[in-house]
Coordinates of C-alpha atoms and ligand atoms in Angstrom, one line a residue:
Chain A
M1 CA 100.0 100.3 80.1
S2 CA 101.0 103.8 79.3
T3 CA 97.9 104.5 77.2
T4 CA 96.0 107.4 78.6
A5 CA 92.4 108.2 78.7
S6 CA 92.3 110.4 75.7
T7 CA 94.6 108.6 73.4
T8 CA 92.8 105.3 73.3
T9 CA 89.3 106.7 72.8
G10 CA 88.0 105.5 69.5
T11 CA 91.4 104.6 68.1
L12 CA 92.3 101.1 69.4
R13 CA 88.7 99.9 69.8
P14 CA 87.4 97.2 67.6
P15 CA 84.7 98.4 65.2
L16 CA 81.1 98.4 66.3
G17 CA 79.5 95.0 66.2
S18 CA 82.7 92.9 66.4
P19 CA 82.9 90.8 69.6
M20 CA 84.3 92.6 72.6
V21 CA 83.8 89.7 75.0
Q22 CA 83.8 86.1 73.9
I23 CA 83.3 83.4 76.5
T24 CA 83.3 79.8 75.4
G25 CA 82.8 76.7 77.5
L26 CA 83.7 78.4 80.8
H27 CA 83.9 76.1 83.8
K28 CA 84.6 77.3 87.3
E29 CA 85.0 75.3 90.5
F30 CA 85.5 76.4 94.0
G31 CA 87.2 73.3 95.5
S32 CA 84.6 70.6 94.8
L33 CA 81.8 73.0 94.1
H34 CA 81.1 73.2 90.4
I35 CA 79.8 76.8 90.0
L36 CA 80.0 77.6 86.3
K37 CA 79.1 74.7 84.1
G38 CA 80.1 75.6 80.5
I39 CA 79.1 79.2 79.9
D40 CA 79.0 80.6 76.3
L41 CA 78.5 84.3 75.9
T42 CA 79.3 86.9 73.4
V43 CA 79.0 90.7 73.9
S44 CA 79.5 92.8 70.8
T45 CA 81.4 96.1 70.9
G46 CA 79.0 98.9 71.9
E47 CA 76.5 96.4 73.2
V48 CA 74.9 96.4 76.7
C49 CA 74.4 92.9 78.0
V50 CA 72.3 92.4 81.2
L51 CA 72.8 89.3 83.2
L52 CA 69.8 88.1 85.2
G53 CA 69.6 85.1 87.5
P54 CA 68.7 84.0 91.0
S55 CA 71.1 84.6 93.8
G56 CA 73.9 82.0 93.8
S57 CA 73.6 81.2 90.1
G58 CA 77.1 82.4 89.4
K59 CA 76.6 85.8 87.9
S60 CA 79.3 87.5 90.1
T61 CA 81.7 84.6 89.6
L62 CA 81.3 85.0 85.8
L63 CA 82.0 88.7 86.0
R64 CA 85.0 88.1 88.2
C65 CA 86.4 85.6 85.8
V66 CA 86.3 88.1 83.0
N67 CA 88.3 90.5 85.1
Q68 CA 90.6 87.7 86.5
L69 CA 89.6 88.2 90.1
E70 CA 88.9 84.5 89.9
T71 CA 90.8 81.8 87.9
F72 CA 88.8 79.2 86.0
Q73 CA 89.3 75.5 85.2
A74 CA 88.2 75.2 81.6
G75 CA 87.2 77.3 78.7
E76 CA 88.3 80.6 77.3
I77 CA 87.6 84.2 77.8
R78 CA 88.6 86.9 75.2
V79 CA 88.3 90.6 75.7
G80 CA 88.9 92.7 72.6
G81 CA 90.1 89.6 70.9
E82 CA 92.9 89.0 73.4
R83 CA 92.9 85.8 75.5
V84 CA 92.5 86.6 79.2
G85 CA 94.8 85.1 81.8
F86 CA 96.8 82.7 79.6
A87 CA 99.2 82.8 76.6
E88 CA 97.6 82.7 73.2
H89 CA 99.1 79.4 72.2
P90 CA 99.6 76.2 74.2
L91 CA 103.1 75.0 75.0
P92 CA 104.5 71.9 73.1
D93 CA 103.4 69.7 76.0
G94 CA 99.8 71.0 75.7
R95 CA 99.8 73.1 78.9
L96 CA 98.8 76.8 78.8
A97 CA 101.3 79.3 80.3
R98 CA 99.7 81.7 82.8
L99 CA 100.3 85.4 82.3
T100 CA 102.5 87.2 84.8
E101 CA 101.0 89.6 87.4
K102 CA 102.2 92.5 85.3
Q103 CA 100.5 91.2 82.2
I104 CA 97.3 90.4 84.1
A105 CA 97.3 93.9 85.6
A106 CA 97.7 95.4 82.1
Q107 CA 94.7 93.4 80.9
R108 CA 92.6 94.4 83.9
A109 CA 93.4 98.1 83.3
R110 CA 91.4 97.8 80.0
V111 CA 88.3 96.6 81.8
G112 CA 86.4 98.8 84.3
M113 CA 84.5 97.2 87.2
V114 CA 81.9 98.5 89.5
F115 CA 81.1 96.6 92.7
Q116 CA 77.9 96.1 94.7
R117 CA 79.6 97.6 97.8
F118 CA 81.3 100.5 95.9
N119 CA 84.8 99.7 97.4
L120 CA 86.0 103.3 97.1
F121 CA 89.3 103.9 98.8
P122 CA 88.3 105.5 102.1
H123 CA 91.6 107.3 102.7
M124 CA 91.2 109.3 99.5
T125 CA 88.8 112.0 98.5
A126 CA 86.4 111.4 95.6
L127 CA 88.8 113.2 93.3
Q128 CA 91.8 111.3 94.5
N129 CA 89.9 108.0 94.0
V130 CA 89.3 108.9 90.4
M131 CA 92.9 110.1 89.8
E132 CA 94.6 107.2 91.5
A133 CA 94.8 104.7 88.6
P134 CA 95.6 107.1 85.8
I135 CA 98.5 108.5 87.8
H136 CA 100.0 105.3 89.2
V137 CA 99.0 102.8 86.5
G138 CA 98.6 105.0 83.4
K139 CA 101.5 107.3 84.3
V140 CA 99.4 110.3 83.3
P141 CA 100.8 113.6 84.6
T142 CA 99.0 114.8 87.7
A143 CA 97.6 118.0 86.2
Q144 CA 96.1 116.1 83.3
A145 CA 94.7 113.3 85.5
R146 CA 93.1 116.0 87.7
A147 CA 91.5 117.6 84.7
R148 CA 90.2 114.3 83.4
A149 CA 89.0 113.2 86.9
T150 CA 87.1 116.5 87.4
E151 CA 85.5 116.0 84.0
L152 CA 84.4 112.5 84.9
L153 CA 83.0 113.6 88.3
E154 CA 81.1 116.3 86.4
R155 CA 79.7 113.7 84.2
V156 CA 78.4 111.6 87.1
G157 CA 77.1 114.7 88.8
M158 CA 79.6 114.6 91.6
A159 CA 81.9 117.6 90.8
D160 CA 80.7 119.6 93.8
R161 CA 81.7 116.7 96.1
A162 CA 85.2 116.2 94.7
T163 CA 87.0 117.0 97.9
H164 CA 84.7 114.8 100.1
Y165 CA 85.9 111.5 101.6
P166 CA 83.7 108.5 100.8
S167 CA 82.5 108.4 104.4
E168 CA 81.0 111.8 103.8
L169 CA 79.0 110.6 100.8
S170 CA 75.7 108.7 100.5
G171 CA 75.6 105.3 98.9
G172 CA 74.3 106.6 95.6
Q173 CA 77.0 109.3 95.6
Q174 CA 79.7 106.7 96.4
Q175 CA 78.6 104.5 93.6
R176 CA 78.7 107.4 91.1
V177 CA 82.2 108.2 92.1
A178 CA 83.1 104.5 91.8
I179 CA 81.8 104.6 88.2
A180 CA 83.9 107.7 87.5
R181 CA 86.9 105.9 89.0
A182 CA 86.4 102.9 86.7
M183 CA 85.9 105.1 83.7
A184 CA 89.2 107.0 84.4
M185 CA 91.3 104.3 82.8
D186 CA 89.2 104.7 79.7
P187 CA 88.2 101.0 79.6
E188 CA 86.9 99.3 76.5
L189 CA 84.6 97.2 78.6
M190 CA 82.7 98.0 81.9
L191 CA 81.5 95.3 84.3
F192 CA 78.8 96.1 86.8
D193 CA 78.0 93.7 89.6
E194 CA 74.6 94.6 91.1
P195 CA 75.6 98.3 91.2
T196 CA 72.3 99.3 92.9
S197 CA 71.6 96.4 95.2
A198 CA 73.2 98.0 98.3
L199 CA 71.4 101.3 97.8
D200 CA 68.3 102.7 99.5
P201 CA 65.5 102.6 97.0
E202 CA 65.4 106.4 96.6
L203 CA 69.1 106.4 95.5
V204 CA 68.8 103.7 92.9
G205 CA 67.6 106.1 90.2
E206 CA 70.5 108.5 90.3
V207 CA 73.0 105.6 89.8
L208 CA 70.9 103.9 87.0
N209 CA 70.8 107.2 85.2
V210 CA 74.5 107.5 85.1
I211 CA 74.8 103.9 83.8
K212 CA 72.2 104.6 81.2
D213 CA 74.1 107.7 80.1
L214 CA 77.2 105.5 79.7
A215 CA 75.3 103.0 77.7
R216 CA 74.0 105.6 75.3
S217 CA 77.6 106.9 74.8
G218 CA 78.4 103.5 73.2
M219 CA 80.3 101.9 76.1
T220 CA 80.3 98.1 76.0
M221 CA 78.9 96.8 79.2
L222 CA 78.1 93.6 81.1
V223 CA 75.6 94.4 83.8
V224 CA 74.4 92.1 86.6
T225 CA 71.2 93.6 87.9
H226 CA 67.7 92.8 89.1
E227 CA 66.3 96.1 87.7
L228 CA 64.1 94.8 84.9
G229 CA 63.0 98.3 83.8
F230 CA 66.7 99.2 83.3
A231 CA 67.2 96.0 81.3
R232 CA 64.2 96.7 79.1
E233 CA 65.3 100.3 78.5
V234 CA 69.0 99.9 77.7
A235 CA 69.9 96.2 77.2
D236 CA 70.7 95.0 73.7
Q237 CA 70.9 91.4 75.0
V238 CA 69.5 89.9 78.2
V239 CA 71.0 86.6 79.5
F240 CA 69.3 84.6 82.1
M241 CA 71.6 82.3 84.2
A242 CA 70.6 79.6 86.7
D243 CA 72.7 77.0 88.4
G244 CA 75.8 77.9 86.5
V245 CA 74.4 77.6 83.0
V246 CA 72.8 80.1 80.5
V247 CA 69.2 79.2 80.4
E248 CA 67.9 81.9 78.0
A249 CA 69.5 84.7 76.0
G250 CA 68.1 87.2 73.6
A251 CA 66.6 90.6 73.1
P252 CA 65.0 92.1 76.3
A253 CA 61.5 92.1 74.8
Q254 CA 61.8 88.4 74.1
V255 CA 63.5 87.3 77.3
I256 CA 61.7 89.5 79.8
D257 CA 58.2 89.6 78.2
H258 CA 58.0 86.2 76.6
P259 CA 60.1 83.8 78.7
S260 CA 60.1 80.3 77.2
S261 CA 61.4 78.4 80.2
P262 CA 59.5 78.0 83.5
R263 CA 62.7 78.8 85.5
L264 CA 62.8 82.2 83.9
A265 CA 59.1 82.8 84.3
D266 CA 59.3 81.9 88.0
F267 CA 62.4 84.2 88.4
L268 CA 60.7 87.2 86.7
N269 CA 57.6 86.7 89.0
S270 CA 59.8 86.8 92.1
V271 CA 61.7 89.9 91.0
L272 CA 58.6 91.9 90.1
Chain B
M1 CA 77.9 116.6 118.1
A2 CA 77.5 119.9 120.1
H3 CA 76.1 122.9 118.3
E4 CA 77.9 126.1 119.0
E5 CA 75.2 128.6 118.5
H6 CA 71.8 127.9 119.9
A7 CA 68.5 128.2 118.1
D8 CA 66.0 130.6 119.5
I9 CA 63.6 128.2 121.2
P10 CA 61.0 129.8 123.5
N11 CA 60.7 128.5 127.1
R12 CA 64.1 126.7 127.0
I13 CA 64.4 124.5 130.1
R14 CA 66.7 125.8 132.8
A15 CA 67.6 122.6 134.6
K16 CA 69.0 122.4 138.2
E17 CA 71.4 119.5 138.1
V18 CA 71.3 116.7 140.8
F19 CA 73.8 117.2 143.6
H20 CA 76.2 114.3 144.1
P21 CA 77.7 114.6 147.6
G22 CA 79.7 111.3 147.2
T23 CA 81.7 112.7 144.2
L24 CA 82.4 115.9 146.1
I25 CA 83.7 114.0 149.2
A26 CA 85.9 111.7 147.1
A27 CA 87.4 114.6 145.2
I28 CA 88.3 116.3 148.5
I29 CA 90.0 113.2 149.8
V30 CA 91.9 112.6 146.6
A31 CA 93.0 116.2 146.5
V32 CA 94.3 116.1 150.1
L33 CA 96.2 112.8 149.5
A34 CA 97.8 114.3 146.3
A35 CA 98.8 117.4 148.3
M36 CA 100.4 115.3 151.0
M37 CA 102.4 113.4 148.4
L38 CA 103.6 116.5 146.7
H39 CA 104.5 118.0 150.1
G40 CA 106.5 114.8 150.9
L41 CA 108.3 115.1 147.6
V42 CA 109.3 118.7 147.9
R43 CA 110.1 118.9 151.6
N44 CA 112.0 115.6 152.0
K45 CA 115.7 116.6 152.2
N46 CA 116.7 113.1 150.9
F47 CA 115.6 114.1 147.5
Q48 CA 118.4 116.7 147.4
W49 CA 116.7 118.9 144.9
H50 CA 119.7 121.1 144.4
I51 CA 121.7 118.1 143.0
V52 CA 118.7 117.2 140.8
W53 CA 118.7 120.8 139.4
L54 CA 122.5 120.7 138.9
Y55 CA 122.6 117.5 137.0
L56 CA 119.4 118.0 135.0
R57 CA 121.5 120.0 132.5
D58 CA 124.7 118.0 132.8
V59 CA 126.6 117.3 129.5
K60 CA 126.6 113.6 130.1
V61 CA 122.9 113.6 130.8
I62 CA 122.0 115.6 127.7
Q63 CA 124.3 113.3 125.6
G64 CA 122.5 110.3 127.2
I65 CA 119.2 111.8 126.1
G66 CA 120.5 112.0 122.6
Y67 CA 121.7 108.4 122.5
T68 CA 118.5 107.2 124.0
L69 CA 116.5 108.9 121.3
L70 CA 118.9 107.7 118.6
L71 CA 118.7 104.1 119.9
T72 CA 114.9 104.3 120.0
A73 CA 114.6 105.7 116.5
L74 CA 117.0 103.3 114.9
A75 CA 115.7 100.2 116.7
M76 CA 112.1 101.2 115.7
I77 CA 113.1 101.7 112.1
L78 CA 114.9 98.4 112.0
G79 CA 112.0 96.7 113.8
T80 CA 109.4 98.1 111.5
I81 CA 111.2 97.1 108.3
L82 CA 111.7 93.6 109.7
A83 CA 108.1 93.4 110.9
L84 CA 106.7 94.5 107.5
I85 CA 108.8 91.9 105.7
M86 CA 107.8 89.2 108.2
A87 CA 104.1 90.2 108.1
I88 CA 104.1 89.9 104.3
M89 CA 106.1 86.7 104.4
R90 CA 103.6 85.3 106.9
T91 CA 100.8 85.6 104.4
A92 CA 102.9 84.2 101.5
S93 CA 101.9 80.9 99.8
N94 CA 105.5 79.7 99.9
P95 CA 106.0 77.5 103.0
V96 CA 109.7 78.4 103.3
L97 CA 108.8 82.1 103.7
R98 CA 106.0 81.4 106.1
G99 CA 108.2 79.0 108.1
V100 CA 111.0 81.5 108.5
S101 CA 108.7 84.2 109.5
W102 CA 107.1 82.0 112.1
A103 CA 110.5 80.9 113.5
Y104 CA 111.7 84.5 113.7
I105 CA 108.7 85.6 115.7
F106 CA 108.9 82.5 117.9
V107 CA 112.5 83.0 118.8
F108 CA 112.7 86.7 119.3
R109 CA 109.5 87.0 121.2
G110 CA 110.2 84.1 123.4
I111 CA 113.6 85.3 124.8
P112 CA 113.9 88.3 127.1
V113 CA 115.3 91.4 125.6
Y114 CA 118.0 91.6 128.2
T115 CA 119.2 88.1 127.3
Q116 CA 119.2 89.0 123.6
L117 CA 121.2 92.1 124.3
I118 CA 123.9 90.2 126.1
F119 CA 124.0 87.8 123.2
W120 CA 124.5 90.6 120.7
G121 CA 127.3 92.0 122.9
L122 CA 129.0 88.6 122.7
V123 CA 128.4 88.0 119.0
A124 CA 132.0 88.9 118.2
V125 CA 133.1 86.1 120.5
L126 CA 130.8 83.6 118.9
Y127 CA 131.6 84.6 115.3
P128 CA 135.0 86.4 115.3
V129 CA 134.7 86.6 111.5
I130 CA 131.6 87.2 109.4
G131 CA 131.8 86.3 105.7
I132 CA 129.6 86.5 102.7
G133 CA 129.5 83.3 100.7
I134 CA 127.6 80.2 99.9
P135 CA 126.5 78.2 103.0
F136 CA 128.9 75.2 103.4
G137 CA 130.7 76.5 100.3
P138 CA 133.3 79.1 99.5
Q139 CA 133.4 82.5 101.2
F140 CA 133.7 85.7 99.1
V141 CA 134.3 88.5 101.7
D142 CA 135.3 88.3 105.3
F143 CA 134.8 91.0 108.0
D144 CA 136.2 91.2 111.5
T145 CA 133.0 91.0 113.6
S146 CA 134.1 93.2 116.5
K147 CA 134.9 96.0 114.1
L148 CA 131.7 95.5 112.1
I149 CA 129.4 95.3 115.1
G150 CA 130.4 97.8 117.8
A151 CA 128.4 98.2 121.1
F152 CA 126.1 100.8 119.5
A153 CA 125.3 98.6 116.5
A154 CA 124.8 95.6 118.8
A155 CA 122.4 97.5 120.9
V156 CA 120.4 98.7 117.8
I157 CA 120.4 95.2 116.3
G158 CA 119.4 93.6 119.6
L159 CA 116.6 96.0 120.2
G160 CA 115.4 96.1 116.6
L161 CA 115.3 92.3 116.1
N162 CA 113.3 91.9 119.3
E163 CA 110.9 94.7 118.4
G164 CA 110.4 93.4 114.9
A165 CA 108.9 90.2 116.3
Y166 CA 106.3 92.2 118.3
L167 CA 105.6 94.6 115.5
A168 CA 105.2 91.8 113.0
E169 CA 101.9 90.7 114.7
I170 CA 100.7 94.3 114.9
I171 CA 101.4 95.0 111.3
R172 CA 99.9 91.7 110.2
S173 CA 96.7 92.4 112.0
G174 CA 96.7 95.9 110.5
L175 CA 97.1 94.5 107.0
E176 CA 94.3 92.0 107.7
S177 CA 92.0 94.7 108.9
V178 CA 91.8 96.2 105.4
D179 CA 88.6 95.1 103.6
G180 CA 89.2 92.6 100.9
G181 CA 87.1 94.7 98.5
Q182 CA 89.8 97.3 98.6
G183 CA 92.4 95.0 97.0
E184 CA 89.9 93.8 94.4
A185 CA 88.9 97.3 93.4
A186 CA 92.6 98.2 93.1
K187 CA 93.3 95.1 91.0
A188 CA 90.3 95.9 88.8
L189 CA 92.0 99.2 88.0
G190 CA 95.1 97.4 86.8
M191 CA 97.2 98.1 89.9
K192 CA 100.0 95.6 90.6
P193 CA 100.3 93.8 94.0
S194 CA 103.3 96.0 95.1
L195 CA 101.5 99.2 94.2
I196 CA 98.3 98.0 95.9
M197 CA 100.3 97.3 99.1
R198 CA 101.9 100.7 99.0
R199 CA 99.0 102.9 97.9
I200 CA 95.9 101.1 99.2
T201 CA 96.6 98.6 101.9
I202 CA 99.4 100.1 104.0
P203 CA 97.8 103.6 104.3
Q204 CA 94.6 102.1 105.5
A205 CA 96.4 99.6 107.8
M206 CA 98.2 102.5 109.4
R207 CA 95.1 103.6 111.1
V208 CA 95.1 100.3 113.0
I209 CA 98.8 100.1 113.3
I210 CA 99.7 103.6 114.6
P211 CA 98.2 103.4 118.1
P212 CA 100.0 100.2 119.1
L213 CA 103.1 101.3 117.1
G214 CA 103.1 104.5 119.2
N215 CA 102.8 102.5 122.4
E216 CA 105.7 100.3 121.2
T217 CA 107.9 103.3 120.5
I218 CA 107.3 104.6 124.0
G219 CA 108.0 101.1 125.3
M220 CA 111.2 101.0 123.3
L221 CA 112.3 104.4 124.7
K222 CA 112.2 102.8 128.2
T223 CA 113.6 99.4 127.0
T224 CA 116.8 101.2 125.8
S225 CA 117.6 101.5 129.6
L226 CA 118.6 97.8 129.3
V227 CA 121.4 98.3 126.8
L228 CA 124.0 98.1 129.6
A229 CA 123.6 94.4 128.9
V230 CA 125.5 94.8 125.7
P231 CA 127.2 96.7 127.3
F232 CA 126.5 100.1 125.7
T233 CA 127.2 102.9 128.2
L234 CA 126.1 106.2 126.8
D235 CA 122.3 106.1 127.1
L236 CA 120.4 108.2 129.7
Q237 CA 120.0 105.4 132.3
F238 CA 123.6 104.4 132.3
A239 CA 124.8 108.0 132.2
T240 CA 122.8 109.0 135.3
N241 CA 123.7 105.9 137.1
A242 CA 127.4 106.4 136.4
I243 CA 127.2 110.0 137.9
A244 CA 125.2 108.7 140.8
N245 CA 127.9 106.2 141.7
R246 CA 130.6 108.8 141.3
I247 CA 129.0 111.3 143.6
Y248 CA 127.2 108.9 145.9
A249 CA 123.8 110.4 145.2
P250 CA 121.6 107.7 143.7
I251 CA 118.2 109.3 144.4
P252 CA 118.6 112.8 142.8
L253 CA 120.0 111.2 139.6
L254 CA 117.1 108.7 139.5
I255 CA 114.9 111.8 139.5
V256 CA 116.9 113.3 136.7
A257 CA 116.5 110.2 134.6
A258 CA 112.8 109.9 135.5
F259 CA 112.2 113.5 134.6
W260 CA 113.9 113.3 131.2
Y261 CA 112.2 110.0 130.3
L262 CA 108.8 111.6 131.1
V263 CA 109.6 114.6 128.9
M264 CA 110.6 112.3 126.0
T265 CA 107.5 110.0 126.3
S266 CA 105.3 113.1 126.5
V267 CA 106.7 114.4 123.3
L268 CA 106.2 111.0 121.6
M269 CA 102.6 110.9 122.8
V270 CA 101.9 114.3 121.2
G271 CA 103.5 113.0 117.9
Q272 CA 101.4 109.9 118.1
H273 CA 98.2 112.0 118.5
Y274 CA 99.0 113.8 115.3
L275 CA 99.9 110.7 113.3
E276 CA 96.7 109.0 114.4
R277 CA 94.8 112.0 113.2
Y278 CA 96.5 112.0 109.8
Y279 CA 95.9 108.3 109.1
G280 CA 92.4 108.6 110.5
R281 CA 91.4 110.9 107.6
G282 CA 88.4 109.7 105.7
F283 CA 87.4 107.6 108.7
T284 CA 85.8 110.5 110.5
N285 CA 83.0 109.0 112.4
S286 CA 84.0 111.0 115.4
G287 CA 86.3 113.9 115.8
S288 CA 86.0 117.6 115.2
K289 CA 87.2 117.7 111.5
R290 CA 84.1 116.1 110.1
S291 CA 81.7 118.2 112.2
K292 CA 83.5 121.3 111.1
R293 CA 83.3 120.3 107.5
Q294 CA 79.7 119.5 107.8
A295 CA 79.1 122.8 109.5
A296 CA 80.8 124.5 106.6
V297 CA 78.6 122.7 104.1
N298 CA 75.5 123.7 106.1
A299 CA 76.7 127.3 106.5
A300 CA 77.4 127.6 102.8
G301 CA 73.7 127.0 102.2
T302 CA 74.3 125.6 98.8
T303 CA 72.6 122.4 99.4
T304 CA 68.8 122.3 99.4
I305 CA 68.6 119.3 101.7
D306 CA 70.6 118.8 104.9
P307 CA 73.7 116.8 103.8
A308 CA 74.0 115.3 107.2
L309 CA 70.9 113.2 106.4
E310 CA 72.7 111.7 103.4
V311 CA 75.8 110.7 105.3
E312 CA 75.9 107.0 105.9
Q313 CA 77.2 106.1 109.4
Ligands
LIG401 N1 85.2 82.2 97.0 C1 84.3 81.3 97.0 N2 84.5 80.1 97.6 C2 83.5 79.1 97.5 N3 82.3 79.3 97.0 C3 82.1 80.5 96.4 C4 83.0 81.5 96.4 N4 82.5 82.6 95.8 C5 81.2 82.2 95.4 N5 81.0 80.9 95.8 C6 79.7 80.2 95.5 O1 79.5 80.2 94.1 C7 78.1 80.3 93.9 C8 77.8 81.4 93.0 O2 78.1 82.7 93.6 P1 77.9 84.1 92.9 O3 78.7 84.0 91.6 O4 78.3 85.1 93.9 O5 76.4 84.1 92.6 P2 75.5 85.3 92.2 O6 76.3 86.5 92.0 O7 74.8 84.9 91.0 O8 74.5 85.5 93.3 C9 77.4 80.5 95.3 O9 76.9 79.3 95.6 C10 78.6 80.9 96.2 O10 78.3 80.3 97.4
LIG402 MG1 76.4 88.3 93.1

């Protein structure tokens, strides 16, 4: 991956509306626990997809499969048309060759991920956190990486804290830096796993605003969240998962305001 | 966190502290005992302070210091490299790698250093020729062991192999102390395992590793006094002992050795302090750096709210 932030923007991306993420028949087991039981999900380029579901329904697991932090036992995931984790075609004996660590790393570099617990690198300042991947993965010259990182910190409203270590930042500030860090590799897809769940209530808004801003800029996003207001405002598609299957999917107005399954109705009541 | 300048609060309390007679009496007793010891040290003719003074700057002694430091440095470098390899092998999924790592730690931790050093001194007797080739198959190159491994090399290898076994556990627990989310965040950015180890895991593990590593280095400095087992004869302990035997003055030369060992360990402790501070950056829950930075932020007056309130502990 020697593609840099500025060169890929808008050039290599599939056209708007073509599928960015295609998940078909995905099954995931942890030992004998069957967690994902045949997930089908498509996210178009430029679309914001919000994943809802009770705790333990497999939302995080699904996101982690997309970014290959977990392996899966059946099905297929494609990001930007490219098959994730395995070679495109099966071997003559029917088996699928796994990609090498290097190839997997290259695929991951095209997908940004934001975690519930921020996971900023504590031994680096905010700026260094954002510059890390472009310099060491993207091989971008330091000066250029610094300029781009400063720009991204500006965008998430953290430019004045660039030289602070994560331990000197509030949760909301850390999460905004984490978003800038994920954006630094200029991903074609962003994954958010409950980005505001670990925050004090008064800090949720500042992080959601940054994510909304990203959504409006046309970034393709898969967001796990319990923030229904956010889903209503920015989601193109809302997917409700329970017990490892997709129960309902559709436009937010339809899914959130007119749930057709009792499971979803119960869940919405409990979240509100 | 102490505030340097005090706010102007009216009717500030002027407290009279409680008097602790017990503490005062204990302090006086301890001071008297310490003075007695010092007196006994200085006035006792048997210490022969003029000989101590003479040999403190002896060429052989200074050279001994040099060799002791060199042995310490090389053995710690060898030990650290071995330990890092063993610690990573210990977490490998391949059972051969795990098994070899376990066996290494088991053997080199279970045998006294002195015994190991004698062994390395005798290795040329055990294996007169060392060759590179296929096990039980043909040899490609042969070396004369006694030429390849002299006394100095034997001492470094002996000390380093032994140290590696101890450091392996220290490094392993250091690597394990790094939060799993760190590796995941790095992976998600497209970083490869070796890069994650180098840029993310090791720098954070250092914070946990440095204090015991420093203690081990100081321990190693003292352990080098055992290299006469090899026998290697140029280190500080052997040099002072040789002089003592020559001039029949064991006690002054023990003092010379003790003095220089103390100086060296003191210097190492200072170095350890600075290393700890460097690798502790970003983890500033205590320490003056953070409070200074915080004070600077406050003093700048650019933030409307007190940033200290935002800092998560
Ligand atoms: N590493 C793991 N090993 C075993 N079980 C796991 C693991 N990770 C997640 N699970 C289980 O998978 C289920 C789904 O988890 P998760 O995807 O985190 O749910 P959600 O994010 O929707 O709350 C849970 O029952 C959880 O206990
Ligand atoms: Mg979750």
